[in-house]
Amino acid sequence: MPALRLLLAALASLAATVALAQTRVTIATVNNGDMIIMQRLSKEFEKAHPDIKLDWVVLEENVLRERVTTDIATRGGQFDVMTIGTYETPIWGKKGWLVRLDEDLPPAYDVADVLKPIREGLSSEGKLYALPFYGESSFTFYRKDLFQKAGVTMPEKPTYDDIAKFAKATNDPKAGVYGICLRGKPGWGENMAYVDTLVNTFGGRWFDEKWKPQLDSPEWHQAITFYVDLMKKYGPPGASSNGHNENRALFATGKCAMWIDATVAAGYLANPSESKVASQVAFAPAPIAKTPNGAQWLWAWALGIPASSKHVKEAKAFIQWATSKEYVQLVAKSDGWTAVPPGTRQSTYDSPEYKKAAPFADLTLKAILAADPAHPTAQPVPYTGVQYVAIPEFQSLGTQVGQQIASALVGKEPVDQALKSSQMMAERTMRRAGYLK
């Protein structure tokens, strides 16, 4: 018996030693569907890496951005892996806030397989500072059955005049169906991600070549007036509370005839286990008003490592796993091909299984490759970025303007006043930051 007790004590001590040897990697991510799948499947990573324990902090988009921005700017060290995008990554990488990730990637990772626009969007001066989890552009989702019932047909290249006509024809509030669902929740990456593309295609821009704000221009007035009128007439109630996830849920439950938003939602909406309208959803390019420049955005949700992390080696191992070809295969096996992270790897779009399962694949790839952050507007501009302006000040300014647009949407103030206030905010911001004298 004493020998048995000694053996049990030794085993307990060994188990405690193993537990203590585990490195805890804290991951901040957004509560989008693809990231929820990543969190669930991460147990497979932990099985293969018993020395690493993953701790998850899953947040709503606006909250995530606020938390990770504060943490990285103050070198707080709260997170080892951050979910960031094509806006933050080049800016933070250039500042030295992120760990460079392309220096020691294993050959099997095949970084050349990552789509060039996505790879470039996560780089600064040719150095890669985040690896893409999924990439996206934007296009138009619509209901074939509701269009057929209304006697209208979606053209190959819709215009915003078409969208207004179709929204009117399919709007049926008594049946709980609205002609159009669009983002209204304030935030530079929420309502403004969509609104910026609308302004672009109406011929507008944030700044002229000398960084003078242009938010009270005729083009902004036309675009925002169109948006507010369209949503008031044919949008769902409470639209100012709806971001990407809320609109996706509305469309999936049959409440929207159309939705213009991120291509990444296509897999969810085409999945019968997630979407009540999977058999009726169809896809078209993002609409154009006056110019095709900037009508569709380019974005990637990616995984980066803050320079303040004390567990860089372990964080790299997780990021490489979560953004690999093998992870795509794992999702396909567990959740089906429509659920795999889109928009990052050419090999995904070359897969016969993916093409067969995803009728939206070719249109998504075409939209991503066509988006041009270097020429986001018809008029010349000093910035890059389609649905954002790639300067540090935009995170705050974009959200402030988003609040003004949301205010106009709910009728708290007229469009003219919302844009006048936005112009004043922009001028003040740019003057303080030294862009204007």
GROMACS .gro file of C-alpha atoms in nm:
model
  437
    1MET     CA    1   0.000   0.000   0.000
    2PRO     CA    2   0.273   0.253   0.078
    3ALA     CA    3   0.421   0.182  -0.265
    4LEU     CA    4   0.082   0.240  -0.428
    5ARG     CA    5   0.042   0.567  -0.241
    6LEU     CA    6   0.387   0.676  -0.353
    7LEU     CA    7   0.299   0.587  -0.714
    8LEU     CA    8  -0.028   0.782  -0.700
    9ALA     CA    9   0.150   1.079  -0.546
   10ALA     CA   10   0.413   1.068  -0.819
   11LEU     CA   11   0.143   1.057  -1.089
   12ALA     CA   12  -0.040   1.348  -0.929
   13SER     CA   13   0.283   1.544  -0.916
   14LEU     CA   14   0.352   1.464  -1.281
   15ALA     CA   15   0.003   1.578  -1.383
   16ALA     CA   16   0.047   1.901  -1.190
   17THR     CA   17   0.382   1.959  -1.358
   18VAL     CA   18   0.228   1.906  -1.705
   19ALA     CA   19  -0.057   2.145  -1.619
   20LEU     CA   20   0.191   2.406  -1.497
   21ALA     CA   21   0.396   2.361  -1.815
   22GLN     CA   22   0.104   2.464  -2.034
   23THR     CA   23   0.137   2.806  -2.192
   24ARG     CA   24  -0.189   3.000  -2.194
   25VAL     CA   25  -0.250   3.193  -2.518
   26THR     CA   26  -0.524   3.455  -2.495
   27ILE     CA   27  -0.713   3.522  -2.819
   28ALA     CA   28  -0.939   3.822  -2.880
   29THR     CA   29  -1.185   3.768  -3.162
   30VAL     CA   30  -1.512   3.893  -3.306
   31ASN     CA   31  -1.844   3.712  -3.260
   32ASN     CA   32  -1.887   3.636  -3.632
   33GLY     CA   33  -1.995   3.288  -3.737
   34ASP     CA   34  -1.659   3.182  -3.884
   35MET     CA   35  -1.479   3.273  -3.561
   36ILE     CA   36  -1.732   3.076  -3.355
   37ILE     CA   37  -1.644   2.772  -3.568
   38MET     CA   38  -1.273   2.844  -3.514
   39GLN     CA   39  -1.322   2.850  -3.139
   40ARG     CA   40  -1.510   2.519  -3.148
   41LEU     CA   41  -1.254   2.345  -3.367
   42SER     CA   42  -0.958   2.479  -3.171
   43LYS     CA   43  -0.978   2.171  -2.947
   44GLU     CA   44  -0.807   1.992  -3.237
   45PHE     CA   45  -0.516   2.237  -3.211
   46GLU     CA   46  -0.495   2.180  -2.836
   47LYS     CA   47  -0.488   1.803  -2.889
   48ALA     CA   48  -0.191   1.843  -3.123
   49HIS     CA   49  -0.026   2.096  -2.888
   50PRO     CA   50  -0.088   1.970  -2.531
   51ASP     CA   51   0.158   2.231  -2.402
   52ILE     CA   52  -0.070   2.517  -2.519
   53LYS     CA   53  -0.403   2.618  -2.363
   54LEU     CA   54  -0.620   2.863  -2.556
   55ASP     CA   55  -0.822   3.125  -2.368
   56TRP     CA   56  -1.092   3.299  -2.574
   57VAL     CA   57  -1.230   3.651  -2.545
   58VAL     CA   58  -1.518   3.677  -2.795
   59LEU     CA   59  -1.659   4.028  -2.844
   60GLU     CA   60  -1.905   4.226  -3.055
   61GLU     CA   61  -1.726   4.402  -3.341
   62ASN     CA   62  -1.721   4.760  -3.208
   63VAL     CA   63  -1.619   4.640  -2.860
   64LEU     CA   64  -1.344   4.419  -3.001
   65ARG     CA   65  -1.194   4.710  -3.194
   66GLU     CA   66  -1.198   4.935  -2.890
   67ARG     CA   67  -1.041   4.671  -2.662
   68VAL     CA   68  -0.760   4.561  -2.893
   69THR     CA   69  -0.677   4.918  -2.995
   70THR     CA   70  -0.643   5.026  -2.633
   71ASP     CA   71  -0.439   4.719  -2.542
   72ILE     CA   72  -0.191   4.743  -2.828
   73ALA     CA   73  -0.145   5.121  -2.805
   74THR     CA   74  -0.068   5.098  -2.432
   75ARG     CA   75   0.132   4.775  -2.465
   76GLY     CA   76  -0.105   4.626  -2.211
   77GLY     CA   77  -0.020   4.265  -2.293
   78GLN     CA   78  -0.374   4.143  -2.234
   79PHE     CA   79  -0.387   3.944  -2.560
   80ASP     CA   80  -0.144   3.715  -2.741
   81VAL     CA   81  -0.352   3.693  -3.060
   82MET     CA   82  -0.576   3.971  -3.191
   83THR     CA   83  -0.838   3.954  -3.462
   84ILE     CA   84  -0.763   4.262  -3.670
   85GLY     CA   85  -0.821   4.370  -4.029
   86THR     CA   86  -0.676   4.534  -4.334
   87TYR     CA   87  -0.726   4.877  -4.177
   88GLU     CA   88  -0.531   4.827  -3.853
   89THR     CA   89  -0.261   4.585  -3.967
   90PRO     CA   90  -0.046   4.807  -4.195
   91ILE     CA   91  -0.074   5.105  -3.958
   92TRP     CA   92   0.015   4.906  -3.647
   93GLY     CA   93   0.283   4.706  -3.826
   94LYS     CA   94   0.456   5.023  -3.940
   95LYS     CA   95   0.449   5.154  -3.581
   96GLY     CA   96   0.622   4.836  -3.457
   97TRP     CA   97   0.317   4.727  -3.258
   98LEU     CA   98   0.284   4.388  -3.431
   99VAL     CA   99   0.513   4.088  -3.469
  100ARG     CA  100   0.620   4.024  -3.829
  101LEU     CA  101   0.482   3.689  -3.947
  102ASP     CA  102   0.636   3.613  -4.286
  103GLU     CA  103   0.996   3.554  -4.182
  104ASP     CA  104   0.965   3.199  -4.049
  105LEU     CA  105   0.655   3.054  -4.214
  106PRO     CA  106   0.706   2.684  -4.296
  107PRO     CA  107   0.703   2.596  -4.668
  108ALA     CA  108   0.388   2.387  -4.614
  109TYR     CA  109   0.199   2.704  -4.519
  110ASP     CA  110   0.231   2.815  -4.883
  111VAL     CA  111   0.199   3.190  -4.837
  112ALA     CA  112   0.193   3.235  -5.216
  113ASP     CA  113  -0.144   3.058  -5.214
  114VAL     CA  114  -0.293   3.352  -5.020
  115LEU     CA  115  -0.474   3.585  -5.261
  116LYS     CA  116  -0.251   3.879  -5.352
  117PRO     CA  117  -0.496   4.164  -5.264
  118ILE     CA  118  -0.550   4.010  -4.921
  119ARG     CA  119  -0.178   3.952  -4.864
  120GLU     CA  120  -0.093   4.309  -4.966
  121GLY     CA  121  -0.371   4.448  -4.746
  122LEU     CA  122  -0.209   4.291  -4.440
  123SER     CA  123   0.141   4.414  -4.520
  124SER     CA  124   0.343   4.729  -4.465
  125GLU     CA  125   0.650   4.800  -4.679
  126GLY     CA  126   0.640   4.442  -4.807
  127LYS     CA  127   0.634   4.286  -4.461
  128LEU     CA  128   0.339   4.069  -4.355
  129TYR     CA  129   0.202   4.150  -4.008
  130ALA     CA  130  -0.112   3.934  -3.991
  131LEU     CA  131  -0.233   3.613  -4.152
  132PRO     CA  132  -0.585   3.618  -4.301
  133PHE     CA  133  -0.855   3.405  -4.143
  134TYR     CA  134  -1.109   3.504  -4.406
  135GLY     CA  135  -1.133   3.765  -4.678
  136GLU     CA  136  -1.430   3.938  -4.831
  137SER     CA  137  -1.563   4.194  -5.069
  138SER     CA  138  -1.928   4.299  -5.084
  139PHE     CA  139  -2.216   4.205  -5.311
  140THR     CA  140  -2.595   4.189  -5.329
  141PHE     CA  141  -2.794   3.906  -5.173
  142TYR     CA  142  -3.153   3.867  -5.292
  143ARG     CA  143  -3.449   3.629  -5.273
  144LYS     CA  144  -3.535   3.458  -5.602
  145ASP     CA  145  -3.885   3.365  -5.485
  146LEU     CA  146  -3.974   3.722  -5.380
  147PHE     CA  147  -3.837   3.864  -5.703
  148GLN     CA  148  -4.041   3.616  -5.904
  149LYS     CA  149  -4.353   3.697  -5.704
  150ALA     CA  150  -4.300   4.071  -5.765
  151GLY     CA  151  -4.230   4.017  -6.135
  152VAL     CA  152  -3.883   4.173  -6.129
  153THR     CA  153  -3.546   4.040  -6.245
  154MET     CA  154  -3.204   4.114  -6.101
  155PRO     CA  155  -2.969   4.223  -6.384
  156GLU     CA  156  -2.612   4.100  -6.412
  157LYS     CA  157  -2.484   4.441  -6.304
  158PRO     CA  158  -2.746   4.616  -6.087
  159THR     CA  159  -2.760   4.992  -6.034
  160TYR     CA  160  -2.889   5.173  -5.728
  161ASP     CA  161  -3.189   5.284  -5.934
  162ASP     CA  162  -3.260   4.912  -5.981
  163ILE     CA  163  -3.221   4.850  -5.608
  164ALA     CA  164  -3.475   5.122  -5.521
  165LYS     CA  165  -3.722   4.980  -5.774
  166PHE     CA  166  -3.678   4.623  -5.646
  167ALA     CA  167  -3.706   4.730  -5.281
  168LYS     CA  168  -4.040   4.895  -5.355
  169ALA     CA  169  -4.168   4.594  -5.552
  170THR     CA  170  -4.077   4.336  -5.285
  171ASN     CA  171  -4.157   4.535  -4.971
  172ASP     CA  172  -4.437   4.364  -4.774
  173PRO     CA  173  -4.428   4.475  -4.410
  174LYS     CA  174  -4.764   4.312  -4.331
  175ALA     CA  175  -4.606   3.977  -4.415
  176GLY     CA  176  -4.295   4.067  -4.215
  177VAL     CA  177  -4.080   4.108  -4.528
  178TYR     CA  178  -3.885   4.426  -4.601
  179GLY     CA  179  -3.757   4.529  -4.943
  180ILE     CA  180  -3.401   4.606  -4.827
  181CYS     CA  181  -3.182   4.547  -4.522
  182LEU     CA  182  -2.867   4.756  -4.479
  183ARG     CA  183  -2.630   4.830  -4.194
  184GLY     CA  184  -2.741   5.109  -3.962
  185LYS     CA  185  -2.546   5.042  -3.642
  186PRO     CA  186  -2.293   5.326  -3.590
  187GLY     CA  187  -1.926   5.243  -3.625
  188TRP     CA  188  -1.644   5.298  -3.873
  189GLY     CA  189  -1.652   4.926  -3.949
  190GLU     CA  190  -2.029   4.887  -3.917
  191ASN     CA  191  -2.263   5.132  -4.092
  192MET     CA  192  -1.974   5.328  -4.245
  193ALA     CA  193  -1.827   5.020  -4.415
  194TYR     CA  194  -2.140   5.008  -4.629
  195VAL     CA  195  -2.206   5.384  -4.644
  196ASP     CA  196  -1.852   5.455  -4.768
  197THR     CA  197  -1.906   5.229  -5.071
  198LEU     CA  198  -2.235   5.408  -5.140
  199VAL     CA  199  -2.065   5.747  -5.124
  200ASN     CA  200  -1.782   5.623  -5.347
  201THR     CA  201  -2.014   5.501  -5.620
  202PHE     CA  202  -2.215   5.825  -5.605
  203GLY     CA  203  -1.885   5.998  -5.690
  204GLY     CA  204  -1.794   6.120  -5.341
  205ARG     CA  205  -1.474   6.103  -5.136
  206TRP     CA  206  -1.368   6.167  -4.776
  207PHE     CA  207  -1.088   6.413  -4.858
  208ASP     CA  208  -0.956   6.602  -5.157
  209GLU     CA  209  -0.590   6.580  -5.262
  210LYS     CA  210  -0.491   6.829  -4.990
  211TRP     CA  211  -0.677   6.641  -4.712
  212LYS     CA  212  -0.963   6.888  -4.696
  213PRO     CA  213  -1.277   6.701  -4.582
  214GLN     CA  214  -1.555   6.665  -4.841
  215LEU     CA  215  -1.845   6.543  -4.628
  216ASP     CA  216  -2.077   6.831  -4.715
  217SER     CA  217  -2.029   6.784  -5.089
  218PRO     CA  218  -2.323   6.726  -5.328
  219GLU     CA  219  -2.213   6.364  -5.374
  220TRP     CA  220  -2.231   6.290  -5.000
  221HIS     CA  221  -2.572   6.460  -4.980
  222GLN     CA  222  -2.705   6.254  -5.271
  223ALA     CA  223  -2.570   5.927  -5.132
  224ILE     CA  224  -2.689   5.973  -4.772
  225THR     CA  225  -3.029   6.109  -4.880
  226PHE     CA  226  -3.073   5.802  -5.101
  227TYR     CA  227  -2.974   5.571  -4.813
  228VAL     CA  228  -3.202   5.734  -4.555
  229ASP     CA  229  -3.502   5.751  -4.792
  230LEU     CA  230  -3.455   5.390  -4.903
  231MET     CA  231  -3.436   5.258  -4.548
  232LYS     CA  232  -3.726   5.469  -4.420
  233LYS     CA  233  -3.951   5.346  -4.699
  234TYR     CA  234  -3.847   4.983  -4.736
  235GLY     CA  235  -3.616   4.890  -4.448
  236PRO     CA  236  -3.698   4.703  -4.125
  237PRO     CA  237  -3.784   4.888  -3.804
  238GLY     CA  238  -3.493   4.955  -3.571
  239ALA     CA  239  -3.241   4.958  -3.856
  240SER     CA  240  -3.004   5.185  -3.664
  241SER     CA  241  -2.934   4.891  -3.431
  242ASN     CA  242  -2.852   4.647  -3.710
  243GLY     CA  243  -2.494   4.568  -3.807
  244HIS     CA  244  -2.362   4.279  -4.012
  245ASN     CA  245  -2.472   4.002  -3.776
  246GLU     CA  246  -2.819   4.143  -3.714
  247ASN     CA  247  -2.890   4.185  -4.086
  248ARG     CA  248  -2.758   3.840  -4.161
  249ALA     CA  249  -3.003   3.697  -3.907
  250LEU     CA  250  -3.289   3.900  -4.059
  251PHE     CA  251  -3.212   3.772  -4.408
  252ALA     CA  252  -3.166   3.412  -4.291
  253THR     CA  253  -3.507   3.414  -4.122
  254GLY     CA  254  -3.685   3.546  -4.431
  255LYS     CA  255  -3.728   3.911  -4.333
  256CYS     CA  256  -3.533   4.072  -4.621
  257ALA     CA  257  -3.580   4.066  -4.997
  258MET     CA  258  -3.232   4.218  -5.050
  259TRP     CA  259  -2.919   4.283  -4.852
  260ILE     CA  260  -2.595   4.450  -4.970
  261ASP     CA  261  -2.310   4.336  -4.747
  262ALA     CA  262  -2.004   4.117  -4.702
  263THR     CA  263  -1.954   3.823  -4.935
  264VAL     CA  264  -1.852   3.612  -4.634
  265ALA     CA  265  -2.219   3.576  -4.535
  266ALA     CA  266  -2.293   3.377  -4.851
  267GLY     CA  267  -2.184   3.046  -4.700
  268TYR     CA  268  -2.410   3.092  -4.400
  269LEU     CA  269  -2.713   3.199  -4.604
  270ALA     CA  270  -2.671   2.910  -4.851
  271ASN     CA  271  -2.650   2.655  -4.568
  272PRO     CA  272  -2.993   2.490  -4.505
  273SER     CA  273  -2.901   2.412  -4.144
  274GLU     CA  274  -2.844   2.783  -4.074
  275SER     CA  275  -3.074   2.964  -4.317
  276LYS     CA  276  -3.446   2.928  -4.379
  277VAL     CA  277  -3.403   3.081  -4.725
  278ALA     CA  278  -3.101   2.874  -4.839
  279SER     CA  279  -3.283   2.740  -5.144
  280GLN     CA  280  -3.397   3.088  -5.253
  281VAL     CA  281  -3.091   3.306  -5.194
  282ALA     CA  282  -2.910   3.439  -5.501
  283PHE     CA  283  -2.616   3.672  -5.553
  284ALA     CA  284  -2.531   3.972  -5.773
  285PRO     CA  285  -2.248   4.229  -5.778
  286ALA     CA  286  -2.259   4.533  -5.552
  287PRO     CA  287  -2.475   4.803  -5.715
  288ILE     CA  288  -2.331   5.104  -5.897
  289ALA     CA  289  -2.470   5.459  -5.898
  290LYS     CA  290  -2.252   5.694  -6.104
  291THR     CA  291  -1.911   5.521  -6.103
  292PRO     CA  292  -1.784   5.168  -6.036
  293ASN     CA  293  -1.491   5.304  -5.831
  294GLY     CA  294  -1.523   5.192  -5.471
  295ALA     CA  295  -1.867   5.030  -5.510
  296GLN     CA  296  -1.745   4.712  -5.341
  297TRP     CA  297  -1.512   4.687  -5.049
  298LEU     CA  298  -1.207   4.475  -4.968
  299TRP     CA  299  -1.152   4.340  -4.619
  300ALA     CA  300  -0.988   4.056  -4.433
  301TRP     CA  301  -1.036   3.953  -4.075
  302ALA     CA  302  -0.690   3.836  -3.981
  303LEU     CA  303  -0.490   3.714  -3.682
  304GLY     CA  304  -0.195   3.915  -3.556
  305ILE     CA  305   0.037   3.908  -3.256
  306PRO     CA  306   0.096   4.225  -3.052
  307ALA     CA  307   0.461   4.304  -2.982
  308SER     CA  308   0.372   4.298  -2.611
  309SER     CA  309   0.288   3.924  -2.617
  310LYS     CA  310   0.509   3.702  -2.399
  311HIS     CA  311   0.407   3.390  -2.592
  312VAL     CA  312   0.500   3.473  -2.952
  313LYS     CA  313   0.614   3.121  -3.044
  314GLU     CA  314   0.290   2.961  -2.925
  315ALA     CA  315   0.076   3.238  -3.078
  316LYS     CA  316   0.247   3.186  -3.415
  317ALA     CA  317   0.177   2.812  -3.397
  318PHE     CA  318  -0.195   2.880  -3.344
  319ILE     CA  319  -0.221   3.145  -3.616
  320GLN     CA  320  -0.046   2.926  -3.871
  321TRP     CA  321  -0.285   2.641  -3.788
  322ALA     CA  322  -0.602   2.856  -3.803
  323THR     CA  323  -0.515   3.009  -4.140
  324SER     CA  324  -0.375   2.698  -4.310
  325LYS     CA  325  -0.498   2.480  -4.596
  326GLU     CA  326  -0.540   2.201  -4.340
  327TYR     CA  327  -0.780   2.415  -4.137
  328VAL     CA  328  -0.994   2.469  -4.449
  329GLN     CA  329  -1.015   2.091  -4.490
  330LEU     CA  330  -1.102   2.051  -4.120
  331VAL     CA  331  -1.397   2.294  -4.150
  332ALA     CA  332  -1.514   2.122  -4.469
  333LYS     CA  333  -1.513   1.788  -4.288
  334SER     CA  334  -1.687   1.914  -3.974
  335ASP     CA  335  -1.930   2.177  -4.107
  336GLY     CA  336  -1.942   2.131  -4.485
  337TRP     CA  337  -1.772   2.314  -4.771
  338THR     CA  338  -2.009   2.613  -4.762
  339ALA     CA  339  -1.878   2.692  -4.413
  340VAL     CA  340  -1.505   2.707  -4.495
  341PRO     CA  341  -1.337   3.047  -4.447
  342PRO     CA  342  -1.364   3.222  -4.785
  343GLY     CA  343  -1.159   3.482  -4.963
  344THR     CA  344  -0.806   3.392  -4.858
  345ARG     CA  345  -0.660   3.102  -5.056
  346GLN     CA  346  -0.656   3.030  -5.428
  347SER     CA  347  -0.656   2.658  -5.346
  348THR     CA  348  -1.001   2.693  -5.191
  349TYR     CA  349  -1.137   2.837  -5.516
  350ASP     CA  350  -0.959   2.568  -5.718
  351SER     CA  351  -1.128   2.295  -5.512
  352PRO     CA  352  -1.398   2.107  -5.711
  353GLU     CA  353  -1.579   2.030  -5.383
  354TYR     CA  354  -1.596   2.399  -5.291
  355LYS     CA  355  -1.711   2.505  -5.638
  356LYS     CA  356  -1.985   2.244  -5.629
  357ALA     CA  357  -2.108   2.341  -5.283
  358ALA     CA  358  -2.070   2.720  -5.315
  359PRO     CA  359  -2.260   2.879  -5.607
  360PHE     CA  360  -2.128   3.215  -5.488
  361ALA     CA  361  -1.759   3.117  -5.511
  362ASP     CA  362  -1.674   3.264  -5.852
  363LEU     CA  363  -1.858   3.591  -5.786
  364THR     CA  364  -1.684   3.630  -5.449
  365LEU     CA  365  -1.340   3.573  -5.597
  366LYS     CA  366  -1.412   3.811  -5.884
  367ALA     CA  367  -1.527   4.083  -5.641
  368ILE     CA  368  -1.218   4.045  -5.421
  369LEU     CA  369  -0.980   4.060  -5.716
  370ALA     CA  370  -1.164   4.360  -5.867
  371ALA     CA  371  -1.170   4.576  -5.553
  372ASP     CA  372  -0.902   4.846  -5.574
  373PRO     CA  373  -0.807   5.014  -5.242
  374ALA     CA  374  -0.547   5.224  -5.425
  375HIS     CA  375  -0.818   5.389  -5.641
  376PRO     CA  376  -1.128   5.388  -5.421
  377THR     CA  377  -1.297   5.689  -5.579
  378ALA     CA  378  -1.352   5.845  -5.921
  379GLN     CA  379  -1.180   6.165  -5.808
  380PRO     CA  380  -0.813   6.167  -5.696
  381VAL     CA  381  -0.752   6.116  -5.324
  382PRO     CA  382  -0.441   6.108  -5.102
  383TYR     CA  383  -0.549   5.792  -4.917
  384THR     CA  384  -0.599   5.420  -4.976
  385GLY     CA  385  -0.888   5.204  -4.858
  386VAL     CA  386  -1.235   5.149  -5.003
  387GLN     CA  387  -1.462   5.135  -4.698
  388TYR     CA  388  -1.220   5.319  -4.474
  389VAL     CA  389  -0.941   5.574  -4.497
  390ALA     CA  390  -0.607   5.419  -4.406
  391ILE     CA  391  -0.492   5.679  -4.154
  392PRO     CA  392  -0.482   5.634  -3.773
  393GLU     CA  393  -0.736   5.913  -3.715
  394PHE     CA  394  -1.008   5.738  -3.913
  395GLN     CA  395  -1.101   5.490  -3.642
  396SER     CA  396  -1.237   5.769  -3.422
  397LEU     CA  397  -1.354   6.000  -3.701
  398GLY     CA  398  -1.531   5.723  -3.893
  399THR     CA  399  -1.727   5.624  -3.583
  400GLN     CA  400  -1.821   5.986  -3.508
  401VAL     CA  401  -1.954   6.029  -3.863
  402GLY     CA  402  -2.128   5.692  -3.834
  403GLN     CA  403  -2.317   5.826  -3.534
  404GLN     CA  404  -2.429   6.128  -3.734
  405ILE     CA  405  -2.551   5.906  -4.021
  406ALA     CA  406  -2.739   5.685  -3.774
  407SER     CA  407  -2.897   5.998  -3.626
  408ALA     CA  408  -3.022   6.098  -3.972
  409LEU     CA  409  -3.150   5.745  -4.029
  410VAL     CA  410  -3.374   5.753  -3.722
  411GLY     CA  411  -3.491   6.108  -3.800
  412LYS     CA  412  -3.323   6.285  -3.509
  413GLU     CA  413  -3.175   6.537  -3.750
  414PRO     CA  414  -3.198   6.602  -4.124
  415VAL     CA  415  -2.930   6.473  -4.359
  416ASP     CA  416  -2.803   6.829  -4.422
  417GLN     CA  417  -2.738   6.886  -4.053
  418ALA     CA  418  -2.580   6.543  -4.004
  419LEU     CA  419  -2.335   6.610  -4.286
  420LYS     CA  420  -2.266   6.966  -4.172
  421SER     CA  421  -2.176   6.831  -3.827
  422SER     CA  422  -1.967   6.554  -3.984
  423GLN     CA  423  -1.776   6.809  -4.193
  424MET     CA  424  -1.697   7.017  -3.884
  425MET     CA  425  -1.577   6.707  -3.696
  426ALA     CA  426  -1.358   6.604  -3.986
  427GLU     CA  427  -1.204   6.950  -4.025
  428ARG     CA  428  -1.130   6.967  -3.651
  429THR     CA  429  -0.975   6.618  -3.653
  430MET     CA  430  -0.756   6.685  -3.955
  431ARG     CA  431  -0.641   7.021  -3.821
  432ARG     CA  432  -0.542   6.873  -3.484
  433ALA     CA  433  -0.357   6.588  -3.655
  434GLY     CA  434  -0.159   6.831  -3.871
  435TYR     CA  435  -0.309   6.742  -4.210
  436LEU     CA  436  -0.459   7.092  -4.243
  437LYS     CA  437  -0.319   7.430  -4.144
   0.00000   0.00000   0.00000
